[in-house]
Coordinates of C-alpha atoms in Angstrom, one line a residue:
M24 CA 93.4 99.6 65.9
E25 CA 94.4 102.6 68.1
Q26 CA 91.5 104.8 69.2
E27 CA 92.1 108.2 70.9
P28 CA 88.8 109.8 71.9
F29 CA 90.8 112.1 74.2
A30 CA 91.2 114.5 71.3
K31 CA 89.7 115.2 68.0
S32 CA 92.8 115.8 66.0
T33 CA 96.4 114.6 65.7
R34 CA 97.6 118.0 67.0
E35 CA 95.4 117.8 70.1
R36 CA 96.6 114.3 70.8
S37 CA 100.2 115.4 70.5
L38 CA 99.6 118.3 72.9
L39 CA 98.0 115.9 75.4
E40 CA 101.0 113.5 75.1
V41 CA 103.4 116.4 75.8
V42 CA 101.3 117.5 78.8
L43 CA 101.2 114.0 80.2
L44 CA 104.9 113.5 79.6
I45 CA 105.6 116.8 81.5
L46 CA 103.4 115.7 84.3
A47 CA 105.2 112.4 84.5
A48 CA 108.6 114.1 84.5
A49 CA 107.5 116.6 87.2
L50 CA 106.2 113.8 89.3
I51 CA 109.4 111.7 89.1
L52 CA 111.4 114.8 89.9
S53 CA 109.2 115.5 92.9
V54 CA 109.8 111.9 94.2
V55 CA 113.5 112.3 93.7
I56 CA 113.6 115.5 95.7
L57 CA 111.5 114.1 98.5
S58 CA 113.7 111.0 98.7
L59 CA 117.0 112.9 99.1
V60 CA 116.7 113.1 102.9
P61 CA 117.7 110.7 105.6
P62 CA 115.2 107.8 106.3
T63 CA 112.7 108.6 109.0
S64 CA 109.7 106.3 108.3
K65 CA 108.9 103.7 110.9
D66 CA 109.4 100.4 109.0
E67 CA 112.7 101.7 107.5
L68 CA 114.1 102.1 111.0
V69 CA 112.4 99.0 112.4
H70 CA 113.1 96.5 109.7
H71 CA 114.0 97.2 106.1
L72 CA 117.2 99.1 106.9
A73 CA 117.8 98.0 110.5
V74 CA 118.1 94.2 109.7
P75 CA 120.5 94.7 106.7
K76 CA 122.6 97.0 108.9
L77 CA 122.8 94.3 111.6
Y78 CA 123.8 91.7 108.9
L79 CA 126.6 94.0 107.7
K80 CA 127.8 94.5 111.3
H81 CA 127.7 90.8 111.9
G82 CA 129.4 90.0 108.6
G83 CA 126.5 87.9 107.2
M84 CA 123.0 86.8 107.7
Y85 CA 122.3 85.4 111.1
E86 CA 119.3 84.6 113.3
I87 CA 117.9 87.6 115.4
P88 CA 115.4 85.9 117.8
F89 CA 114.1 89.2 119.4
M90 CA 113.0 90.4 115.9
P91 CA 110.2 88.3 114.6
F92 CA 110.2 90.4 111.4
S93 CA 113.8 89.3 110.7
Y94 CA 112.4 86.0 109.7
Y95 CA 110.4 87.6 106.9
P96 CA 111.6 87.1 103.2
M97 CA 114.0 89.8 102.2
N98 CA 114.5 90.0 98.5
L99 CA 114.5 93.8 98.4
D100 CA 116.1 94.2 101.8
L101 CA 119.1 92.3 100.6
L102 CA 119.4 94.8 97.7
Y103 CA 119.6 97.5 100.3
L104 CA 122.7 95.9 101.7
I105 CA 124.7 97.2 98.8
P106 CA 124.3 101.0 99.4
L107 CA 124.3 100.4 103.2
Y108 CA 127.7 98.8 102.8
F109 CA 129.0 102.0 101.3
G110 CA 127.4 104.1 104.1
N111 CA 124.5 105.4 102.0
D112 CA 120.9 105.0 103.4
I113 CA 119.2 107.2 100.8
V114 CA 119.9 105.0 97.7
P115 CA 117.6 102.2 99.1
K116 CA 114.7 104.6 98.6
F117 CA 115.6 104.9 94.9
I118 CA 115.8 101.1 94.6
H119 CA 112.3 100.9 96.0
F120 CA 111.1 103.7 93.7
S121 CA 112.5 101.8 90.7
F122 CA 109.9 99.1 91.2
A123 CA 107.2 101.8 90.9
L124 CA 108.7 102.9 87.6
L125 CA 108.9 99.3 86.5
T126 CA 105.2 98.8 87.3
A127 CA 104.4 102.0 85.5
W128 CA 106.2 100.6 82.5
L129 CA 104.1 97.4 82.6
I130 CA 100.9 99.5 82.8
F131 CA 102.1 101.6 79.9
R132 CA 102.9 98.6 77.7
Y133 CA 99.5 96.9 78.5
L134 CA 97.5 100.1 77.9
R135 CA 99.5 101.1 74.8
R136 CA 98.6 97.8 73.2
R137 CA 95.0 97.7 74.3
T138 CA 94.1 101.4 74.0
G139 CA 96.5 104.0 72.7
L140 CA 99.4 106.3 73.7
V141 CA 97.4 109.0 75.5
Y142 CA 95.5 106.5 77.6
A143 CA 98.8 104.7 78.4
L144 CA 100.5 107.9 79.5
F145 CA 97.5 108.9 81.5
G146 CA 97.7 105.5 83.2
V147 CA 101.4 106.1 84.1
V148 CA 100.7 109.5 85.6
F149 CA 97.7 108.3 87.4
F150 CA 99.5 105.3 89.0
L151 CA 102.7 107.2 90.0
S152 CA 100.7 110.0 91.6
I153 CA 98.3 107.9 93.7
P154 CA 99.1 109.0 97.3
I155 CA 100.0 105.6 98.7
I156 CA 102.4 105.0 95.7
V157 CA 104.0 108.4 96.3
K158 CA 104.4 107.7 100.0
L159 CA 106.0 104.3 99.3
S160 CA 108.2 105.7 96.5
I161 CA 110.0 108.0 99.0
T162 CA 110.7 105.3 101.5
A163 CA 112.9 102.2 101.7
Y164 CA 110.0 99.8 102.1
I165 CA 109.3 96.7 100.1
D166 CA 105.7 97.0 99.0
L167 CA 106.4 98.4 95.5
G168 CA 108.5 95.3 94.8
V169 CA 105.6 93.0 95.8
L170 CA 103.3 95.1 93.7
F171 CA 105.6 94.9 90.6
F172 CA 106.2 91.1 90.8
S173 CA 102.5 90.3 91.5
F174 CA 101.3 92.5 88.6
A175 CA 104.0 91.0 86.3
S176 CA 102.9 87.5 87.2
L177 CA 99.2 88.3 86.5
L178 CA 100.1 89.9 83.1
L179 CA 102.3 87.0 82.1
L180 CA 99.4 84.6 83.0
M181 CA 97.1 86.6 80.7
K182 CA 99.8 86.5 78.0
W183 CA 100.0 82.7 78.5
T184 CA 96.3 82.4 77.6
E185 CA 96.6 84.9 74.7
Y186 CA 99.5 83.2 73.0
G187 CA 98.1 79.7 73.0
F188 CA 99.3 78.6 76.4
K189 CA 103.0 78.6 75.6
R190 CA 104.8 77.2 78.6
K191 CA 107.5 79.9 78.8
F192 CA 104.9 82.4 79.8
L193 CA 103.5 80.1 82.5
I194 CA 107.1 79.5 83.9
L195 CA 107.9 83.2 83.8
S196 CA 104.6 84.0 85.6
G197 CA 105.5 81.4 88.3
L198 CA 109.0 83.0 88.6
M199 CA 107.5 86.4 89.2
A200 CA 105.1 85.0 91.8
G201 CA 108.0 83.4 93.6
L202 CA 109.9 86.6 93.6
A203 CA 106.9 88.3 95.1
M204 CA 106.7 85.8 97.9
G205 CA 110.4 86.3 98.5
T206 CA 109.7 90.0 99.0
K207 CA 106.8 89.9 101.4
Y208 CA 104.5 87.3 102.8
N209 CA 101.3 88.8 101.6
A210 CA 102.3 87.7 98.1
L211 CA 101.4 84.2 99.3
V212 CA 97.9 85.3 98.5
T213 CA 99.0 86.3 94.9
T214 CA 100.5 82.8 94.4
A215 CA 97.5 81.0 95.8
L216 CA 95.0 82.9 93.6
L217 CA 97.0 82.6 90.4
T218 CA 97.6 78.9 91.1
L219 CA 93.9 78.5 91.1
F220 CA 93.5 80.7 88.0
V221 CA 95.9 78.6 85.9
P222 CA 93.7 75.4 85.6
F223 CA 90.6 77.5 85.4
L224 CA 91.9 79.5 82.4
Y225 CA 93.2 76.4 80.7
A226 CA 90.1 74.4 81.1
R227 CA 87.9 77.4 80.1
Q228 CA 89.5 77.3 76.6
G229 CA 88.7 73.6 76.3
K230 CA 92.4 72.7 76.0
G231 CA 92.3 69.6 78.2
N232 CA 90.7 67.6 80.9
F233 CA 90.9 68.2 84.6
S234 CA 94.2 66.3 85.1
R235 CA 96.0 68.3 82.3
S236 CA 94.6 71.6 83.7
A237 CA 95.7 70.7 87.2
L238 CA 99.2 69.8 86.0
H239 CA 99.6 73.3 84.6
G240 CA 98.6 74.7 88.0
L241 CA 101.1 72.5 89.7
L242 CA 103.8 73.6 87.3
F243 CA 103.1 77.2 88.1
L244 CA 103.1 76.5 91.8
W245 CA 106.3 74.4 91.6
V246 CA 108.2 77.2 89.9
A247 CA 107.0 79.8 92.4
L248 CA 107.9 77.7 95.4
L249 CA 111.3 76.9 93.9
V250 CA 112.1 80.6 93.6
F251 CA 110.8 81.1 97.2
S252 CA 112.5 78.1 98.6
P253 CA 115.7 79.8 99.9
W254 CA 113.7 81.7 102.4
M255 CA 111.6 78.6 103.4
G256 CA 114.8 76.6 103.9
R257 CA 116.3 79.3 106.1
N258 CA 113.3 79.5 108.3
Y259 CA 112.9 75.8 108.5
A260 CA 116.5 75.4 109.6
W261 CA 116.0 78.1 112.3
K262 CA 112.4 77.6 113.4
Q263 CA 111.1 74.3 111.8
N264 CA 108.6 76.5 110.1
P265 CA 109.2 77.6 106.4
I266 CA 107.0 80.6 106.7
Y267 CA 107.7 81.6 110.3
P268 CA 106.1 83.3 112.2
L269 CA 103.0 82.6 110.2
F270 CA 101.0 79.5 111.2
D271 CA 103.6 78.6 113.8
R272 CA 101.2 76.4 115.8
V273 CA 100.6 74.4 112.7
F274 CA 104.3 73.6 112.2
N275 CA 105.2 73.6 115.9
P276 CA 102.2 72.5 117.9
P277 CA 102.4 72.7 121.7
R278 CA 104.0 69.7 123.3
S279 CA 102.1 67.8 125.9
G280 CA 102.0 69.9 129.1
E281 CA 103.0 73.1 127.5
T282 CA 100.8 76.1 128.1
E283 CA 99.8 78.6 125.6
K284 CA 102.0 81.1 127.3
A285 CA 105.1 78.9 127.0
V286 CA 104.6 78.3 123.4
S287 CA 104.6 81.9 122.3
Q288 CA 105.8 84.8 124.3
T289 CA 105.4 87.5 121.7
S290 CA 102.3 89.0 120.2
H291 CA 104.0 88.8 116.8
I292 CA 103.5 85.0 116.6
R293 CA 99.9 84.9 117.9
P294 CA 97.1 85.0 115.3
G295 CA 95.8 88.6 115.2
P296 CA 92.2 89.5 115.8
G297 CA 90.1 89.8 112.7
I298 CA 88.9 93.0 111.2
F299 CA 85.4 92.8 112.9
V300 CA 86.9 92.5 116.3
I301 CA 89.3 95.4 115.7
R302 CA 86.9 97.8 114.1
E303 CA 84.1 97.1 116.5
G304 CA 86.0 96.6 119.7
I305 CA 88.8 99.2 119.2
Y306 CA 87.5 101.7 116.7
H307 CA 83.9 101.4 117.9
E308 CA 82.4 101.1 114.4
A309 CA 78.9 99.9 113.7
W310 CA 78.3 96.9 111.5
W311 CA 77.3 99.0 108.6
E312 CA 80.5 101.0 108.8
I313 CA 82.5 97.8 108.8
A314 CA 80.5 96.5 105.8
L315 CA 81.3 99.7 103.9
V316 CA 85.1 99.4 104.5
P317 CA 85.7 98.2 100.9
I318 CA 84.3 101.5 99.7
R319 CA 85.6 103.7 102.6
I320 CA 89.2 102.6 102.0
F321 CA 89.1 104.7 98.7
F322 CA 87.7 107.8 100.4
Q323 CA 88.9 107.9 104.0
G324 CA 92.5 106.9 104.0
Q325 CA 95.0 108.8 106.2
D326 CA 98.7 108.3 106.6
G327 CA 99.7 107.0 110.0
S328 CA 96.2 106.2 111.1
P329 CA 95.4 102.4 111.4
K330 CA 91.7 103.3 111.8
H331 CA 91.9 105.0 108.5
F332 CA 93.9 102.3 106.8
D333 CA 97.3 103.9 107.2
G334 CA 97.5 105.2 103.7
K335 CA 95.6 107.1 101.0
L336 CA 94.1 106.0 97.7
N337 CA 92.2 108.0 95.1
P338 CA 88.4 107.7 95.0
F339 CA 88.4 107.7 91.2
L340 CA 90.4 104.5 91.3
L341 CA 87.2 102.8 92.3
L342 CA 84.7 105.0 90.4
F343 CA 86.4 104.7 87.0
S344 CA 87.0 100.9 87.4
F345 CA 83.2 100.3 87.3
F346 CA 83.0 101.7 83.8
A347 CA 85.5 99.2 82.5
F348 CA 82.7 96.7 82.6
W349 CA 80.1 98.9 80.9
R350 CA 79.2 97.8 77.4
M351 CA 81.4 94.7 77.8
K352 CA 79.8 93.0 74.8
E353 CA 81.2 95.6 72.5
A354 CA 84.8 94.8 73.5
E355 CA 87.0 92.2 71.9
K356 CA 86.8 88.7 73.5
G357 CA 90.4 88.8 74.6
V358 CA 89.9 92.2 76.3
R359 CA 86.7 91.0 78.0
N360 CA 88.5 87.9 79.4
E361 CA 91.4 90.0 80.6
K362 CA 89.1 92.4 82.4
K363 CA 87.3 89.5 84.1
A364 CA 90.7 88.0 85.2
M365 CA 91.8 91.4 86.6
L366 CA 88.5 91.9 88.4
A367 CA 88.6 88.4 89.9
F368 CA 92.2 88.9 91.1
A369 CA 91.4 92.3 92.7
F370 CA 88.2 91.2 94.3
L371 CA 89.6 87.9 95.7
F372 CA 92.8 89.5 96.9
F373 CA 90.9 92.3 98.7
A374 CA 88.4 89.8 100.2
I375 CA 91.2 87.7 101.7
A376 CA 93.0 90.8 103.1
F377 CA 89.7 92.1 104.4
F378 CA 88.8 89.0 106.4
T379 CA 92.2 88.0 107.6
S380 CA 93.8 91.2 108.9
D381 CA 93.4 94.7 110.3
L382 CA 93.2 96.2 106.8
R383 CA 96.0 98.6 105.7
I384 CA 96.3 99.9 102.2
R385 CA 99.8 98.6 101.9
Y386 CA 98.4 95.1 102.5
I387 CA 96.4 95.3 99.3
A388 CA 99.1 97.0 97.2
P389 CA 99.2 94.3 94.5
I390 CA 95.7 95.2 93.4
I391 CA 96.5 98.9 92.8
P392 CA 98.0 98.5 89.3
V393 CA 95.1 96.3 88.3
L394 CA 92.7 99.0 89.4
V395 CA 94.6 101.6 87.5
V396 CA 94.4 99.6 84.3
L397 CA 90.7 99.0 84.9
S398 CA 90.2 102.7 85.6
V399 CA 91.8 103.7 82.3
L400 CA 89.8 101.2 80.4
G401 CA 86.8 102.6 82.2
V402 CA 87.8 106.1 81.0
Q403 CA 88.2 104.8 77.5
T404 CA 84.7 103.3 77.6
L405 CA 83.2 106.5 78.7
H406 CA 85.0 108.5 76.0
E407 CA 83.9 106.1 73.3
A408 CA 80.3 106.2 74.6
I409 CA 80.3 110.0 74.5
G410 CA 81.9 110.0 71.1
K411 CA 79.2 107.8 69.7
G412 CA 76.4 109.9 71.1
A413 CA 74.4 112.2 69.0
P414 CA 75.7 115.8 68.7
G415 CA 74.1 118.2 71.0
R416 CA 74.2 119.9 74.3
G417 CA 74.0 116.6 76.2
K418 CA 77.1 115.3 74.5
T419 CA 79.0 118.5 75.3
V420 CA 77.9 118.4 79.0
A421 CA 78.9 114.7 79.3
S422 CA 82.3 115.4 77.8
T423 CA 82.9 118.4 80.0
V424 CA 81.9 116.5 83.1
L425 CA 84.4 113.7 82.2
W426 CA 87.2 116.2 81.6
I427 CA 86.5 117.8 84.9
A428 CA 86.6 114.4 86.6
L429 CA 89.9 113.6 85.0
A430 CA 91.4 116.9 86.0
F431 CA 90.1 116.5 89.5
T432 CA 91.6 112.9 89.6
L433 CA 95.1 114.3 89.0
A434 CA 94.6 117.4 91.1
Y435 CA 93.6 115.2 94.0
N436 CA 96.9 113.4 93.7
A437 CA 98.9 116.6 93.1
R438 CA 97.6 118.1 96.3
Y439 CA 99.0 115.1 98.2
V440 CA 102.4 115.4 96.5
A441 CA 102.5 119.1 97.5
A442 CA 101.6 118.2 101.1
Q443 CA 104.5 115.8 101.2
F444 CA 107.0 118.7 100.6
K445 CA 105.6 120.4 103.7
E446 CA 105.8 117.2 105.7
V447 CA 109.3 116.0 104.5
E448 CA 110.9 119.5 104.4
P449 CA 113.6 118.5 101.9
F450 CA 114.9 121.9 100.8
G451 CA 116.6 123.0 103.9
Y452 CA 118.5 119.7 104.1
L453 CA 119.4 119.8 100.4
A454 CA 120.6 123.4 100.6
G455 CA 122.8 122.5 103.5
S456 CA 121.2 124.9 106.0
V457 CA 120.0 121.9 108.0
S458 CA 122.5 119.2 108.9
R459 CA 121.7 115.5 108.8
E460 CA 121.7 115.3 112.6
D461 CA 119.4 118.4 113.0
Y462 CA 117.1 117.0 110.4
L463 CA 116.8 113.7 112.1
E464 CA 116.2 115.3 115.5
R465 CA 113.4 117.3 114.0
H466 CA 111.7 114.3 112.4
R467 CA 112.6 111.6 114.8
P468 CA 112.3 112.7 118.4
E469 CA 114.3 109.7 119.8
Y470 CA 117.3 110.5 117.6
A471 CA 118.9 112.7 120.3
A472 CA 119.0 109.8 122.7
M473 CA 120.4 107.5 119.9
R474 CA 123.1 110.0 119.2
F475 CA 124.1 110.1 122.9
I476 CA 124.3 106.3 122.9
N477 CA 126.5 106.3 119.8
H478 CA 128.8 108.9 121.1
H479 CA 129.1 108.2 124.8
L480 CA 128.4 104.5 125.6
P481 CA 131.2 101.9 125.4
L482 CA 131.4 99.8 122.3
D483 CA 130.5 96.7 124.2
A484 CA 127.3 98.2 125.6
R485 CA 124.0 96.3 125.2
V486 CA 120.9 98.5 125.2
M487 CA 117.4 97.4 126.0
M488 CA 114.9 99.6 124.2
I489 CA 111.5 99.9 126.0
F490 CA 108.5 101.4 124.1
M491 CA 110.7 102.7 121.4
G492 CA 108.5 101.3 118.6
D493 CA 111.3 98.9 117.7
R494 CA 113.1 101.7 115.8
G495 CA 116.7 100.7 116.2
Y496 CA 118.3 101.6 112.9
Y497 CA 120.1 104.7 114.2
C498 CA 121.5 102.9 117.3
D499 CA 125.1 101.8 116.7
R500 CA 125.4 99.8 119.8
E501 CA 124.0 96.3 120.3
Y502 CA 120.3 96.4 121.2
V503 CA 117.3 94.3 122.0
F504 CA 113.6 95.1 122.4
G505 CA 112.4 95.0 125.9
E506 CA 108.6 94.9 125.7
A507 CA 108.5 91.1 125.7
L508 CA 110.4 91.0 129.0
L509 CA 108.2 93.6 130.9
G510 CA 105.8 91.0 132.2
T511 CA 108.5 88.8 133.8
L512 CA 111.0 91.4 134.9
F513 CA 109.0 94.4 135.9
R514 CA 105.7 92.8 136.9
Q515 CA 106.5 89.5 138.5
S516 CA 109.8 90.3 140.3
R517 CA 109.3 90.6 144.0
L518 CA 112.5 92.3 144.7
P519 CA 114.5 94.9 142.8
E520 CA 117.4 92.5 142.9
D521 CA 115.3 90.1 140.8
I522 CA 114.9 92.7 138.1
R523 CA 118.6 93.4 138.1
A524 CA 119.5 89.7 137.9
G525 CA 117.1 89.2 135.0
L526 CA 118.8 92.1 133.1
Q527 CA 122.2 90.7 133.9
R528 CA 121.3 87.3 132.5
K529 CA 120.4 89.1 129.2
K530 CA 123.7 91.0 129.4
I531 CA 121.8 94.3 129.4
T532 CA 124.1 97.3 130.4
H533 CA 121.8 100.2 129.5
L534 CA 118.1 101.0 129.1
L535 CA 116.6 103.4 126.5
I536 CA 113.0 104.2 127.6
H537 CA 110.2 106.2 126.0
D538 CA 109.1 107.6 129.3
S539 CA 105.4 108.6 128.7
F540 CA 104.6 105.2 127.2
F541 CA 106.5 103.4 130.0
Q542 CA 104.8 105.4 132.7
R543 CA 101.3 104.6 131.2
W544 CA 102.1 100.9 131.0
A545 CA 103.3 100.9 134.6
R546 CA 100.2 102.7 135.9
E547 CA 97.8 100.3 133.9
N548 CA 99.6 97.0 134.6
L549 CA 101.4 97.2 137.9
S550 CA 100.1 96.9 141.4
D551 CA 101.2 99.4 144.1
A552 CA 103.6 96.8 145.5
E553 CA 105.1 96.2 142.0
L554 CA 105.4 99.9 141.4
S555 CA 107.2 100.2 144.6
T556 CA 109.6 97.4 143.6
L557 CA 110.2 99.0 140.3
G558 CA 110.9 102.4 141.8
E559 CA 113.4 100.8 144.2
F560 CA 115.1 99.1 141.3
F561 CA 115.6 102.5 139.5
R562 CA 116.9 104.1 142.7
K563 CA 119.4 101.4 143.5
Y564 CA 120.6 100.2 140.1
A565 CA 119.9 102.9 137.5
T566 CA 121.7 106.2 136.7
I567 CA 120.3 108.8 134.4
L568 CA 122.9 109.4 131.7
F569 CA 120.7 111.4 129.3
H570 CA 117.1 112.6 129.1
N571 CA 114.9 115.0 127.3
S572 CA 111.2 115.5 127.5
E573 CA 110.3 112.0 126.4
F574 CA 113.4 109.7 126.4
Y575 CA 115.8 108.4 129.0
V576 CA 119.1 106.6 128.7
L577 CA 119.8 104.8 131.9
G578 CA 123.1 103.1 132.9
L579 CA 122.8 100.0 135.1
Q580 CA 125.3 99.5 137.9
N581 CA 125.9 97.8 141.2
P582 CA 123.6 98.6 144.1
R583 CA 124.1 101.9 145.9
D584 CA 123.7 102.3 149.6

């Protein structure tokens, strides 16, 4: 039976529904406006648009050895091929945003069935306005796809238990888990957790012995791996590792006599340091600060700051979730079990991400819709508890405090949305007063050098990018990343001719250098003799074709006397 303690009368409920619908529409409109500008976010230019663009240029999918991230699964990136084929790099943002809308629809359906219309609409507005969701919605990333497929898989698994373990729901859940893995590797965690959930949920209902329960888990896993298998097959054919570059030493152990350095020459393939090493050694945090990360991540997030989790959540996402488990005995058995399943998924997913990586909010994206659902259920619990209280001043105060908290929750998100308009600056571009090239030069300082390369270098030029952050999307000439070669070419070469010969072997015709980063690297890593050799190389073999305050385009040529 639907309960709506948000309001006392049908008229008040209708008004709340209208207000929430207006907020949802305004939010969607805001995301649309913020998305109608050229892509400038890092991973768009490094990976999610850059790799599909190279595939289009090449005429199909091919191996790109200097890009370790080109071996990642690419379900969403392949969708971006379609608008890129027609020369449009803004539509991919809307493809990505569509998965936020699909997730909001799943949240709405679940909450509408378990609570009521007002709660469901509040859940939609809350989810779509969470800062990290807004940020992802206006970029051509892939995290919203992982979030949708993972959440759909979890909901289908809960539906499997609710409807008497009908096999179709288990198969559909495995299908969604497979699509999640085919979108981003961190969904391997989703599949691993849900594979363990399946036999547990089945056995908990007393439906079979251990063998029968395990068989259901194996069926789920088999379906998920079947859907994921095209990406595993591709990587095994290229690298003899189905999930390359993850666990590469497991699939390709060093041969006898090989050194660690010979096995892997890029940091992308090496296991990264754990969160304790990073936060203590790099960020200089005390043990208690590290221990509080699971709470701090909801309060201290900042865009673009790895120390502050490279994203922003809403504190009430954590606070309201706690109340979902208050007065649990009063809830229906099915709802209690679903709350426990969602809590277990969120907790275990977060714990795995916490202990295995330098934690970023995007890495835990699959738990966000779960926390939104729990938050709304927590709000419902609070409203019902207040409604059942005895009339009086205490009840009025409690109700007022809750309304203020709900208003502050949405205001917190609205403030972030407003800040995005200041950061993205869409109106000048949309009005036509700022051209595409001027907009890109304003928001991507390296774009002027890219434009020079596209307009002035020969079509057969091959550019080595050095300390450019791997942002190659706007470069229309063939390019490679140069950081992996710095050690051998610029540090270990005894003569400038050695550096030139090494570049010739790689067929490099031009260099694009972020000067301040390169200068700092050279000062910190090269001896005086090596610096002298490097300087002599630039004097003899390099010609400055373009430069501004930070970026140089150098042409390589024969030695000058």
